[in-house]
Amino acid sequence: MLFDEPSSRTYLSFSSAISRLGGRCINLEFNKSSRMKGESMEDTFLTFQTYVDAMIVRVSDSSFFDMIKNRDLAKIPIINAGCGNISHPTQALLDVLTMREERGTVNGLEISVVGDLKNSRTVKSLLRLLKNFRVKVNLVPYNKYLAMNDDKYLNEIQRGGIIIEKFNSIRDVIEHSDVIYMTRLQKERGSYGNTFTLDNKLMSKGKQDLVVMHPLPRNQEINNEIDADPRVAYFRQMKYGLWVRMAILYNLLVSNN
Ligand code: NCD
């Protein structure tokens, strides 16, 4: 596993998935690697793939996977475990699995995506996947600077089955949402401002079968007083991540061989 950004859940669930499937995993700690001697990410990647059967890669550089693809550098399966502020496809798979497991079906759901929509890669991958379903998505940024303002991306999303509506506050969507998908402020990507906080008072306005999700880590946008509410799914969501990542690895490395 090659991670040049911090990670807890993605890293641990992938390592757990590998060992549960009978595999072994090696990791490169960046601050002990030749990256510290000025080696490029590209050379680090080429080195790493010499020693393994598949690679799980998290990078801050949003163009990294395109570069690998365009220059045909990958000789083994490469899994994107988070790419800059643009994509996190395995998170999207586990998010949709969570909705399906919690509510029985994804079609017909009204999903409110709340928070840092500009810099959250999990949101961008989630909407790309959700465009294959008949869902309504409410976009609820913390402030106008954190809105989803990439027209090319929004046009791509809306070519699918999604209906998109924009709101200014979580209070405008809490009563009619089936899913609330909270995200934190991506401070490390330059996002700033106040956040909304989902607490017991707001939860009291939500539907009986509301599903509250968060890719985690959370900051102040979720008050931990709601953790015991049965509608809170973010801890179960972590576990679905393990099953999804086991399935991905199984499909790539076991079932085809
Ligand atoms: C997310 C990520 O790294 O993009 N975390 C995760 O993988 N579960 C969300 C985040 O960092 O806010």
mmCIF file of N, CA and C and ligand atoms in Angstrom, residues 3 5-11 58 81-85 87-88 90-91 94-95 119-123 181-186 188-189 214-219 221 237-238 245, ligand 1:
data_model
loop_
_atom_site.group_PDB
_atom_site.id
_atom_site.type_symbol
_atom_site.label_atom_id
_atom_site.label_comp_id
_atom_site.label_asym_id
_atom_site.label_seq_id
_atom_site.Cartn_x
_atom_site.Cartn_y
_atom_site.Cartn_z
ATOM 1 N N PHE A 3 0.643 5.129 0.365
ATOM 2 C CA PHE A 3 -0.231 6.231 0.791
ATOM 3 C C PHE A 3 0.606 7.474 1.026
ATOM 4 N N GLU A 5 -0.903 10.340 1.783
ATOM 5 C CA GLU A 5 -1.760 11.204 2.608
ATOM 6 C C GLU A 5 -2.215 10.373 3.805
ATOM 7 N N PRO A 6 -2.580 11.023 4.908
ATOM 8 C CA PRO A 6 -3.021 10.264 6.081
ATOM 9 C C PRO A 6 -4.276 9.435 5.816
ATOM 10 N N SER A 7 -4.439 8.355 6.540
ATOM 11 C CA SER A 7 -5.622 7.506 6.376
ATOM 12 C C SER A 7 -5.769 6.598 7.595
ATOM 13 N N SER A 8 -6.980 6.383 8.039
ATOM 14 C CA SER A 8 -7.225 5.373 9.086
ATOM 15 C C SER A 8 -8.095 4.254 8.531
ATOM 16 N N ARG A 9 -9.359 4.600 8.154
ATOM 17 C CA ARG A 9 -10.304 3.573 7.722
ATOM 18 C C ARG A 9 -9.916 2.901 6.414
ATOM 19 N N THR A 10 -9.535 3.699 5.419
ATOM 20 C CA THR A 10 -9.204 3.104 4.117
ATOM 21 C C THR A 10 -7.987 2.186 4.272
ATOM 22 N N TYR A 11 -7.002 2.688 4.996
ATOM 23 C CA TYR A 11 -5.780 1.921 5.204
ATOM 24 C C TYR A 11 -6.060 0.629 5.989
ATOM 25 N N ARG A 58 -2.907 5.932 -2.490
ATOM 26 C CA ARG A 58 -3.564 7.208 -2.149
ATOM 27 C C ARG A 58 -2.567 8.332 -2.427
ATOM 28 N N ALA A 81 -7.170 4.656 -3.836
ATOM 29 C CA ALA A 81 -7.661 4.724 -2.447
ATOM 30 C C ALA A 81 -7.838 6.177 -2.006
ATOM 31 N N GLY A 82 -8.045 7.055 -2.973
ATOM 32 C CA GLY A 82 -8.227 8.476 -2.672
ATOM 33 C C GLY A 82 -7.245 9.289 -3.479
ATOM 34 N N CYS A 83 -7.774 10.200 -4.321
ATOM 35 C CA CYS A 83 -6.918 10.962 -5.223
ATOM 36 C C CYS A 83 -7.247 12.446 -5.078
ATOM 37 N N GLY A 84 -6.309 13.189 -4.471
ATOM 38 C CA GLY A 84 -6.470 14.642 -4.298
ATOM 39 C C GLY A 84 -7.858 14.987 -3.817
ATOM 40 N N ASN A 85 -8.444 16.015 -4.442
ATOM 41 C CA ASN A 85 -9.819 16.368 -4.058
ATOM 42 C C ASN A 85 -10.806 15.927 -5.134
ATOM 43 N N SER A 87 -11.326 12.210 -6.400
ATOM 44 C CA SER A 87 -11.983 10.895 -6.449
ATOM 45 C C SER A 87 -11.577 9.965 -5.301
ATOM 46 N N HIS A 88 -12.526 9.106 -4.979
ATOM 47 C CA HIS A 88 -12.304 8.068 -3.941
ATOM 48 C C HIS A 88 -13.322 6.958 -4.237
ATOM 49 N N THR A 90 -13.554 3.622 -4.161
ATOM 50 C CA THR A 90 -13.957 2.496 -3.294
ATOM 51 C C THR A 90 -14.834 2.994 -2.148
ATOM 52 N N GLN A 91 -14.645 4.257 -1.757
ATOM 53 C CA GLN A 91 -15.529 4.841 -0.745
ATOM 54 C C GLN A 91 -16.947 4.965 -1.308
ATOM 55 N N LEU A 94 -18.684 1.652 -1.101
ATOM 56 C CA LEU A 94 -19.125 1.281 0.251
ATOM 57 C C LEU A 94 -20.259 2.195 0.716
ATOM 58 N N ASP A 95 -20.273 3.424 0.222
ATOM 59 C CA ASP A 95 -21.365 4.337 0.584
ATOM 60 C C ASP A 95 -22.690 3.857 -0.012
ATOM 61 N N ASN A 119 -14.312 20.411 -1.977
ATOM 62 C CA ASN A 119 -13.062 19.661 -1.831
ATOM 63 C C ASN A 119 -13.215 18.223 -1.362
ATOM 64 N N SER A 120 -14.452 17.772 -1.170
ATOM 65 C CA SER A 120 -14.627 16.396 -0.711
ATOM 66 C C SER A 120 -14.593 15.416 -1.890
ATOM 67 N N ARG A 121 -13.555 14.591 -1.925
ATOM 68 C CA ARG A 121 -13.454 13.614 -3.024
ATOM 69 C C ARG A 121 -14.481 12.501 -2.867
ATOM 70 N N THR A 122 -14.899 12.230 -1.621
ATOM 71 C CA THR A 122 -15.869 11.147 -1.440
ATOM 72 C C THR A 122 -17.206 11.552 -2.070
ATOM 73 N N VAL A 123 -17.565 12.830 -1.949
ATOM 74 C CA VAL A 123 -18.827 13.306 -2.531
ATOM 75 C C VAL A 123 -18.768 13.191 -4.053
ATOM 76 N N TYR A 181 -25.741 12.737 4.224
ATOM 77 C CA TYR A 181 -24.332 12.365 4.065
ATOM 78 C C TYR A 181 -23.502 13.581 4.454
ATOM 79 N N MET A 182 -22.956 13.539 5.678
ATOM 80 C CA MET A 182 -22.184 14.682 6.197
ATOM 81 C C MET A 182 -20.722 14.567 5.760
ATOM 82 N N THR A 183 -20.068 15.710 5.583
ATOM 83 C CA THR A 183 -18.621 15.689 5.315
ATOM 84 C C THR A 183 -17.947 16.763 6.161
ATOM 85 N N ARG A 184 -16.680 16.569 6.439
ATOM 86 C CA ARG A 184 -15.935 17.555 7.238
ATOM 87 C C ARG A 184 -15.382 18.649 6.327
ATOM 88 N N LEU A 185 -14.890 19.687 6.964
ATOM 89 C CA LEU A 185 -14.207 20.775 6.253
ATOM 90 C C LEU A 185 -12.803 20.294 5.886
ATOM 91 N N GLN A 186 -12.464 20.336 4.602
ATOM 92 C CA GLN A 186 -11.139 19.853 4.173
ATOM 93 C C GLN A 186 -10.110 20.968 4.357
ATOM 94 N N GLU A 188 -7.046 20.959 5.069
ATOM 95 C CA GLU A 188 -5.742 20.754 4.421
ATOM 96 C C GLU A 188 -5.785 21.089 2.933
ATOM 97 N N ARG A 189 -6.993 21.282 2.376
ATOM 98 C CA ARG A 189 -7.111 21.676 0.968
ATOM 99 C C ARG A 189 -7.571 23.135 0.851
ATOM 100 N N HIS A 214 -21.404 9.326 7.126
ATOM 101 C CA HIS A 214 -20.239 10.225 7.120
ATOM 102 C C HIS A 214 -19.058 9.353 6.717
ATOM 103 N N PRO A 215 -18.231 9.796 5.755
ATOM 104 C CA PRO A 215 -17.086 8.932 5.395
ATOM 105 C C PRO A 215 -16.084 8.842 6.543
ATOM 106 N N LEU A 216 -16.129 9.808 7.465
ATOM 107 C CA LEU A 216 -15.200 9.936 8.587
ATOM 108 C C LEU A 216 -13.775 10.199 8.059
ATOM 109 N N PRO A 217 -12.931 10.895 8.742
ATOM 110 C CA PRO A 217 -13.081 11.359 10.120
ATOM 111 C C PRO A 217 -14.070 12.525 10.244
ATOM 112 N N ARG A 218 -14.703 12.594 11.427
ATOM 113 C CA ARG A 218 -15.603 13.713 11.686
ATOM 114 C C ARG A 218 -14.893 14.752 12.545
ATOM 115 N N ASN A 219 -15.358 15.964 12.421
ATOM 116 C CA ASN A 219 -14.904 17.016 13.329
ATOM 117 C C ASN A 219 -16.147 17.513 14.058
ATOM 118 N N GLU A 221 -18.851 18.738 12.881
ATOM 119 C CA GLU A 221 -20.122 18.700 12.138
ATOM 120 C C GLU A 221 -21.076 17.622 12.656
ATOM 121 N N GLN A 237 -21.156 1.868 8.451
ATOM 122 C CA GLN A 237 -20.566 2.220 7.149
ATOM 123 C C GLN A 237 -19.087 1.795 7.074
ATOM 124 N N MET A 238 -18.356 1.955 8.172
ATOM 125 C CA MET A 238 -16.942 1.546 8.199
ATOM 126 C C MET A 238 -16.816 0.053 7.943
ATOM 127 N N ARG A 245 -14.129 -3.817 0.174
ATOM 128 C CA ARG A 245 -12.714 -3.907 -0.237
ATOM 129 C C ARG A 245 -12.279 -5.363 -0.373
HETATM 130 C C1 NCD B 1 -12.192 10.434 3.459
HETATM 131 C C2 NCD B 1 -11.038 10.710 2.540
HETATM 132 O O1 NCD B 1 -9.890 10.385 2.833
HETATM 133 O O2 NCD B 1 -11.309 11.251 1.493
HETATM 134 N N1 NCD B 1 -11.940 9.500 4.442
HETATM 135 C C3 NCD B 1 -12.049 8.177 4.127
HETATM 136 O O3 NCD B 1 -11.386 7.669 3.245
HETATM 137 N N2 NCD B 1 -12.937 7.455 4.822
HETATM 138 C C4 NCD B 1 -12.873 11.637 3.952
HETATM 139 C C5 NCD B 1 -12.087 12.760 4.541
HETATM 140 O O4 NCD B 1 -10.879 12.735 4.627
HETATM 141 O O5 NCD B 1 -12.740 13.709 4.942
#
